[in-house]
mmCIF file of C-alpha atoms in Angstrom:
data_model
loop_
_atom_site.group_PDB
_atom_site.id
_atom_site.type_symbol
_atom_site.label_atom_id
_atom_site.label_comp_id
_atom_site.label_asym_id
_atom_site.label_seq_id
_atom_site.Cartn_x
_atom_site.Cartn_y
_atom_site.Cartn_z
ATOM 1 C CA UNK A 846 0.000 0.000 0.000
ATOM 2 C CA UNK A 847 1.405 3.437 -0.904
ATOM 3 C CA UNK A 848 2.657 5.782 1.788
ATOM 4 C CA UNK A 849 -0.241 8.142 2.260
ATOM 5 C CA UNK A 850 -1.729 10.043 5.154
ATOM 6 C CA UNK A 851 1.139 8.957 7.401
ATOM 7 C CA UNK A 852 1.742 11.025 10.512
ATOM 8 C CA UNK A 853 5.179 10.968 12.167
ATOM 9 C CA UNK A 854 5.294 12.573 15.585
ATOM 10 C CA UNK A 855 8.687 14.002 16.507
ATOM 11 C CA UNK A 856 9.709 13.685 20.130
ATOM 12 C CA UNK A 857 13.061 15.449 20.298
ATOM 13 C CA UNK A 858 15.753 13.859 22.433
ATOM 14 C CA UNK A 859 16.749 17.260 23.815
ATOM 15 C CA UNK A 860 13.629 16.946 25.925
ATOM 16 C CA UNK A 861 15.731 14.779 28.236
ATOM 17 C CA UNK A 862 17.917 17.812 28.950
ATOM 18 C CA UNK A 863 15.004 20.177 29.425
ATOM 19 C CA UNK A 864 14.574 21.113 33.117
ATOM 20 C CA UNK A 865 10.863 21.726 32.507
ATOM 21 C CA UNK A 866 10.447 18.060 31.619
ATOM 22 C CA UNK A 867 12.150 16.845 34.778
ATOM 23 C CA UNK A 868 10.234 19.275 36.959
ATOM 24 C CA UNK A 869 7.030 17.441 36.082
ATOM 25 C CA UNK A 870 5.802 14.278 37.763
ATOM 26 C CA UNK A 871 6.098 10.990 35.857
ATOM 27 C CA UNK A 872 2.314 10.791 35.259
ATOM 28 C CA UNK A 873 2.421 14.306 33.766
ATOM 29 C CA UNK A 874 5.361 13.311 31.535
ATOM 30 C CA UNK A 875 3.396 10.335 30.212
ATOM 31 C CA UNK A 876 0.284 12.413 29.593
ATOM 32 C CA UNK A 877 2.376 15.004 27.735
ATOM 33 C CA UNK A 878 3.612 12.325 25.312
ATOM 34 C CA UNK A 879 0.080 10.967 24.909
ATOM 35 C CA UNK A 880 -1.203 14.477 24.167
ATOM 36 C CA UNK A 881 1.293 14.841 21.325
ATOM 37 C CA UNK A 882 0.138 11.516 19.868
ATOM 38 C CA UNK A 883 -3.519 12.489 20.247
ATOM 39 C CA UNK A 884 -2.851 15.848 18.592
ATOM 40 C CA UNK A 885 -1.472 14.017 15.563
ATOM 41 C CA UNK A 886 -4.537 11.772 15.456
ATOM 42 C CA UNK A 887 -7.057 14.626 15.778
ATOM 43 C CA UNK A 888 -5.334 17.205 13.536
ATOM 44 C CA UNK A 889 -4.275 19.159 16.632
ATOM 45 C CA UNK A 890 -7.834 19.482 17.952
ATOM 46 C CA UNK A 891 -7.634 17.884 21.394
ATOM 47 C CA UNK A 892 -10.878 17.543 23.402
ATOM 48 C CA UNK A 893 -11.169 20.344 25.935
ATOM 49 C CA UNK A 894 -13.507 18.477 28.272
ATOM 50 C CA UNK A 895 -11.267 16.916 30.946
ATOM 51 C CA UNK A 896 -13.488 13.850 31.322
ATOM 52 C CA UNK A 897 -13.550 13.178 27.586
ATOM 53 C CA UNK A 898 -9.808 13.822 27.335
ATOM 54 C CA UNK A 899 -8.981 11.469 30.203
ATOM 55 C CA UNK A 900 -11.010 8.771 28.431
ATOM 56 C CA UNK A 901 -9.341 9.458 25.077
ATOM 57 C CA UNK A 902 -5.890 9.079 26.655
ATOM 58 C CA UNK A 903 -6.947 5.871 28.472
ATOM 59 C CA UNK A 904 -5.650 7.375 31.711
ATOM 60 C CA UNK A 905 -6.149 5.414 34.924
ATOM 61 C CA UNK A 906 -5.741 8.513 37.071
ATOM 62 C CA UNK A 907 -8.768 9.875 38.875
ATOM 63 C CA UNK A 908 -10.131 13.156 37.542
ATOM 64 C CA UNK A 909 -8.465 15.328 40.193
ATOM 65 C CA UNK A 910 -5.012 13.794 39.603
ATOM 66 C CA UNK A 911 -5.475 13.975 35.834
ATOM 67 C CA UNK A 912 -6.342 17.677 35.996
ATOM 68 C CA UNK A 913 -3.322 18.286 38.212
ATOM 69 C CA UNK A 914 -1.103 16.741 35.516
ATOM 70 C CA UNK A 915 -2.685 18.931 32.836
ATOM 71 C CA UNK A 916 -1.929 21.971 34.980
ATOM 72 C CA UNK A 917 1.702 20.860 35.304
ATOM 73 C CA UNK A 918 1.966 20.543 31.537
ATOM 74 C CA UNK A 919 0.430 23.959 30.850
ATOM 75 C CA UNK A 920 2.671 25.597 33.446
ATOM 76 C CA UNK A 921 5.839 24.075 31.988
ATOM 77 C CA UNK A 922 4.976 24.007 28.285
ATOM 78 C CA UNK A 923 3.050 27.191 27.444
ATOM 79 C CA UNK A 924 2.706 26.166 23.789
ATOM 80 C CA UNK A 925 0.063 23.694 24.937
ATOM 81 C CA UNK A 926 -2.946 26.014 24.792
ATOM 82 C CA UNK A 927 -6.706 25.980 24.527
ATOM 83 C CA UNK A 928 -9.460 28.092 23.022
ATOM 84 C CA UNK A 929 -13.210 27.937 23.573
ATOM 85 C CA UNK A 930 -13.502 24.829 21.377
ATOM 86 C CA UNK A 931 -10.480 22.584 21.990
ATOM 87 C CA UNK A 932 -6.870 22.302 23.214
ATOM 88 C CA UNK A 933 -3.934 22.425 20.807
ATOM 89 C CA UNK A 934 -0.161 22.678 20.482
ATOM 90 C CA UNK A 935 1.087 25.961 19.060
ATOM 91 C CA UNK A 936 3.407 25.425 16.058
ATOM 92 C CA UNK A 937 2.404 21.769 15.992
ATOM 93 C CA UNK A 938 3.427 21.529 12.326
ATOM 94 C CA UNK A 939 7.048 21.540 13.505
ATOM 95 C CA UNK A 940 6.441 18.348 15.474
ATOM 96 C CA UNK A 941 4.974 16.207 12.719
ATOM 97 C CA UNK A 942 5.572 15.173 9.122
ATOM 98 C CA UNK A 943 2.260 14.823 7.363
ATOM 99 C CA UNK A 944 1.982 13.664 3.757
ATOM 100 C CA UNK A 945 -1.319 14.900 2.321
ATOM 101 C CA UNK A 946 -2.992 12.779 -0.341
ATOM 102 C CA UNK A 947 -2.454 15.399 -3.006
ATOM 103 C CA UNK A 948 1.333 15.300 -2.516
ATOM 104 C CA UNK A 949 1.702 11.547 -3.114
ATOM 105 C CA UNK A 950 3.778 10.932 -6.266
ATOM 106 C CA UNK A 951 1.622 9.302 -8.934
ATOM 107 C CA UNK A 952 1.392 8.902 -12.665
ATOM 108 C CA UNK A 953 -0.113 11.898 -14.369
ATOM 109 C CA UNK A 954 -3.636 11.370 -15.716
ATOM 110 C CA UNK A 955 -3.820 14.679 -17.539
ATOM 111 C CA UNK A 956 -2.875 18.315 -17.242
ATOM 112 C CA UNK A 957 -1.694 19.411 -13.789
ATOM 113 C CA UNK A 958 -4.123 21.409 -11.708
ATOM 114 C CA UNK A 959 -3.642 25.139 -11.568
ATOM 115 C CA UNK A 960 -2.762 27.105 -8.470
ATOM 116 C CA UNK A 961 -6.390 28.095 -7.890
ATOM 117 C CA UNK A 962 -7.495 24.443 -7.857
ATOM 118 C CA UNK A 963 -4.712 23.526 -5.450
ATOM 119 C CA UNK A 964 -5.658 26.376 -3.124
ATOM 120 C CA UNK A 965 -9.270 25.214 -3.245
ATOM 121 C CA UNK A 966 -8.209 21.689 -2.278
ATOM 122 C CA UNK A 967 -6.187 23.040 0.640
ATOM 123 C CA UNK A 968 -9.148 25.077 1.883
ATOM 124 C CA UNK A 969 -11.428 22.036 1.616
ATOM 125 C CA UNK A 970 -8.943 19.948 3.613
ATOM 126 C CA UNK A 971 -8.787 22.625 6.307
ATOM 127 C CA UNK A 972 -12.584 22.748 6.488
ATOM 128 C CA UNK A 973 -12.753 18.970 6.891
ATOM 129 C CA UNK A 974 -10.216 19.068 9.721
ATOM 130 C CA UNK A 975 -12.012 21.959 11.418
ATOM 131 C CA UNK A 976 -15.350 20.168 11.335
ATOM 132 C CA UNK A 977 -14.203 16.914 12.932
ATOM 133 C CA UNK A 978 -17.079 15.831 15.226
ATOM 134 C CA UNK A 979 -16.205 15.464 18.904
ATOM 135 C CA UNK A 980 -17.269 11.818 19.063
ATOM 136 C CA UNK A 981 -14.395 10.741 16.803
ATOM 137 C CA UNK A 982 -12.224 10.471 19.939
ATOM 138 C CA UNK A 983 -14.657 8.213 21.765
ATOM 139 C CA UNK A 984 -13.454 4.772 22.824
ATOM 140 C CA UNK A 985 -13.654 1.951 20.293
ATOM 141 C CA UNK A 986 -16.512 0.384 22.251
ATOM 142 C CA UNK A 987 -18.657 3.523 22.247
ATOM 143 C CA UNK A 988 -17.813 4.382 18.642
ATOM 144 C CA UNK A 989 -19.110 0.921 17.758
ATOM 145 C CA UNK A 990 -22.229 1.570 19.832
ATOM 146 C CA UNK A 991 -22.930 4.750 17.852
ATOM 147 C CA UNK A 992 -22.582 2.828 14.591
ATOM 148 C CA UNK A 993 -24.914 0.084 15.827
ATOM 149 C CA UNK A 994 -27.621 2.599 16.724
ATOM 150 C CA UNK A 995 -27.205 4.402 13.400
ATOM 151 C CA UNK A 996 -27.536 1.151 11.447
ATOM 152 C CA UNK A 997 -30.827 0.485 13.228
ATOM 153 C CA UNK A 998 -32.250 3.583 11.549
ATOM 154 C CA UNK A 999 -31.740 6.067 14.400
ATOM 155 C CA UNK A 1000 -29.615 8.976 13.145
ATOM 156 C CA UNK A 1001 -27.768 9.595 16.397
ATOM 157 C CA UNK A 1002 -25.138 11.744 14.647
ATOM 158 C CA UNK A 1003 -27.730 14.245 13.407
ATOM 159 C CA UNK A 1004 -29.264 14.444 16.883
ATOM 160 C CA UNK A 1005 -25.864 15.039 18.522
ATOM 161 C CA UNK A 1006 -25.150 17.801 16.010
ATOM 162 C CA UNK A 1007 -28.539 19.401 16.617
ATOM 163 C CA UNK A 1008 -28.017 19.235 20.376
ATOM 164 C CA UNK A 1009 -24.617 20.918 20.101
ATOM 165 C CA UNK A 1010 -26.020 23.629 17.824
ATOM 166 C CA UNK A 1011 -28.971 24.393 20.100
ATOM 167 C CA UNK A 1012 -27.279 23.982 23.497
ATOM 168 C CA UNK A 1013 -23.726 25.081 22.673
ATOM 169 C CA UNK A 1014 -21.728 22.235 24.226
ATOM 170 C CA UNK A 1015 -20.776 18.588 23.747
ATOM 171 C CA UNK A 1016 -22.316 15.727 25.672
ATOM 172 C CA UNK A 1017 -19.932 13.623 27.801
ATOM 173 C CA UNK A 1018 -19.055 10.302 26.193
ATOM 174 C CA UNK A 1019 -20.705 8.262 28.947
ATOM 175 C CA UNK A 1020 -23.977 10.181 28.557
ATOM 176 C CA UNK A 1021 -23.985 9.477 24.814
ATOM 177 C CA UNK A 1022 -23.227 5.805 25.497
ATOM 178 C CA UNK A 1023 -26.146 5.583 27.937
ATOM 179 C CA UNK A 1024 -28.508 7.138 25.379
ATOM 180 C CA UNK A 1025 -27.389 4.578 22.790
ATOM 181 C CA UNK A 1026 -27.998 1.747 25.256
ATOM 182 C CA UNK A 1027 -31.475 3.111 26.023
ATOM 183 C CA UNK A 1028 -32.270 3.025 22.306
ATOM 184 C CA UNK A 1029 -31.032 -0.534 21.838
ATOM 185 C CA UNK A 1030 -33.241 -1.677 24.732
ATOM 186 C CA UNK A 1031 -36.303 0.447 23.891
ATOM 187 C CA UNK A 1032 -36.196 0.856 20.122
ATOM 188 C CA UNK A 1033 -39.852 -0.069 19.634
ATOM 189 C CA UNK A 1034 -40.989 2.764 21.953
ATOM 190 C CA UNK A 1035 -39.381 5.558 19.924
ATOM 191 C CA UNK A 1036 -41.922 7.652 18.015
ATOM 192 C CA UNK A 1037 -40.489 11.158 17.796
ATOM 193 C CA UNK A 1038 -36.691 10.889 17.553
ATOM 194 C CA UNK A 1039 -35.835 14.345 18.903
ATOM 195 C CA UNK A 1040 -38.350 14.240 21.767
ATOM 196 C CA UNK A 1041 -37.176 10.765 22.777
ATOM 197 C CA UNK A 1042 -33.554 11.891 22.508
ATOM 198 C CA UNK A 1043 -34.135 14.850 24.849
ATOM 199 C CA UNK A 1044 -35.864 12.666 27.442
ATOM 200 C CA UNK A 1045 -33.042 10.124 27.222
ATOM 201 C CA UNK A 1046 -30.282 12.755 27.461
ATOM 202 C CA UNK A 1047 -31.900 14.185 30.588
ATOM 203 C CA UNK A 1048 -32.225 10.726 32.162
ATOM 204 C CA UNK A 1049 -28.665 9.720 31.205
ATOM 205 C CA UNK A 1050 -27.295 13.037 32.479
ATOM 206 C CA UNK A 1051 -28.983 12.585 35.857
ATOM 207 C CA UNK A 1052 -27.566 9.062 36.177
ATOM 208 C CA UNK A 1053 -24.108 10.169 35.084
ATOM 209 C CA UNK A 1054 -24.110 13.161 37.443
ATOM 210 C CA UNK A 1055 -25.071 10.906 40.361
ATOM 211 C CA UNK A 1056 -22.377 8.349 39.476
ATOM 212 C CA UNK A 1057 -19.657 10.991 39.146
ATOM 213 C CA UNK A 1058 -20.771 12.710 42.331
ATOM 214 C CA UNK A 1059 -20.315 9.459 44.244
ATOM 215 C CA UNK A 1060 -16.978 8.734 42.566
ATOM 216 C CA UNK A 1061 -15.376 12.191 42.574
ATOM 217 C CA UNK A 1062 -17.233 14.052 45.339
ATOM 218 C CA UNK A 1063 -17.320 17.843 45.678
ATOM 219 C CA UNK A 1064 -14.411 18.301 43.250
ATOM 220 C CA UNK A 1065 -16.609 16.946 40.463
ATOM 221 C CA UNK A 1066 -19.461 19.368 41.195
ATOM 222 C CA UNK A 1067 -17.164 22.329 40.536
ATOM 223 C CA UNK A 1068 -15.981 21.093 37.140
ATOM 224 C CA UNK A 1069 -17.232 22.665 33.892
ATOM 225 C CA UNK A 1070 -18.551 19.282 32.771
ATOM 226 C CA UNK A 1071 -20.694 19.072 35.906
ATOM 227 C CA UNK A 1072 -22.073 22.547 35.240
ATOM 228 C CA UNK A 1073 -22.951 21.459 31.703
ATOM 229 C CA UNK A 1074 -24.793 18.431 33.048
ATOM 230 C CA UNK A 1075 -26.728 20.673 35.446
ATOM 231 C CA UNK A 1076 -27.688 22.854 32.491
ATOM 232 C CA UNK A 1077 -28.974 19.820 30.619
ATOM 233 C CA UNK A 1078 -31.016 18.611 33.570
ATOM 234 C CA UNK A 1079 -32.452 22.040 34.395
ATOM 235 C CA UNK A 1080 -32.981 23.323 30.880
ATOM 236 C CA UNK A 1081 -34.632 20.290 29.357
ATOM 237 C CA UNK A 1082 -37.345 19.644 31.873
ATOM 238 C CA UNK A 1083 -39.979 21.351 29.743
ATOM 239 C CA UNK A 1084 -39.018 19.536 26.548
ATOM 240 C CA UNK A 1085 -38.876 16.234 28.415
ATOM 241 C CA UNK A 1086 -42.404 16.756 29.790
ATOM 242 C CA UNK A 1087 -43.727 17.531 26.325
ATOM 243 C CA UNK A 1088 -42.080 14.493 24.712
#
């Protein structure tokens, strides 16, 4: 198979002589390396939600310890930044060698494309990268669950997009997984997809909030993800009653 779409992540050996690296704890060092790998896999659009990110990195740390490591990384490596949508590495292009499809050597099938066409292709590629849905970093199990639900005729992707557009934030992976499980077990009861989805999101959010509250305690209640869950529960009562 030809070499295409290959991403090489560069981890420079001078890092071993960088005092910032050694000032971090070993868990933070490991997470830093994982973040670089994840950045390569997500086109430098790393999930901003700490719960989703911890899941994406397969970290066994509890949420409080994981967030402490992220703080260590940001304090020592200021090029690891975030905006209102996601986290990213500044100047990430210097850390990876990416071979776009259009640059793969191949036999010519006609006249070469002009500069305008090439620029158009580049813009289209950028748009595709920018519009990567947040569930692409879900675990393999939950990605498979989404596909299963979709194949059963329930367009879960469209509903997730609509929810994000109307509410302004992403649903935690475990909430989405619970909604998918509800559908698998109650498919025959679904009449209005959106109304059923809202009821299920509210129910799943309440369950998830309770589980996390038991597991993480007061620390969890102060997290942005917890505030988002509260918004879901409080703001969707009316829609849930009308479903």
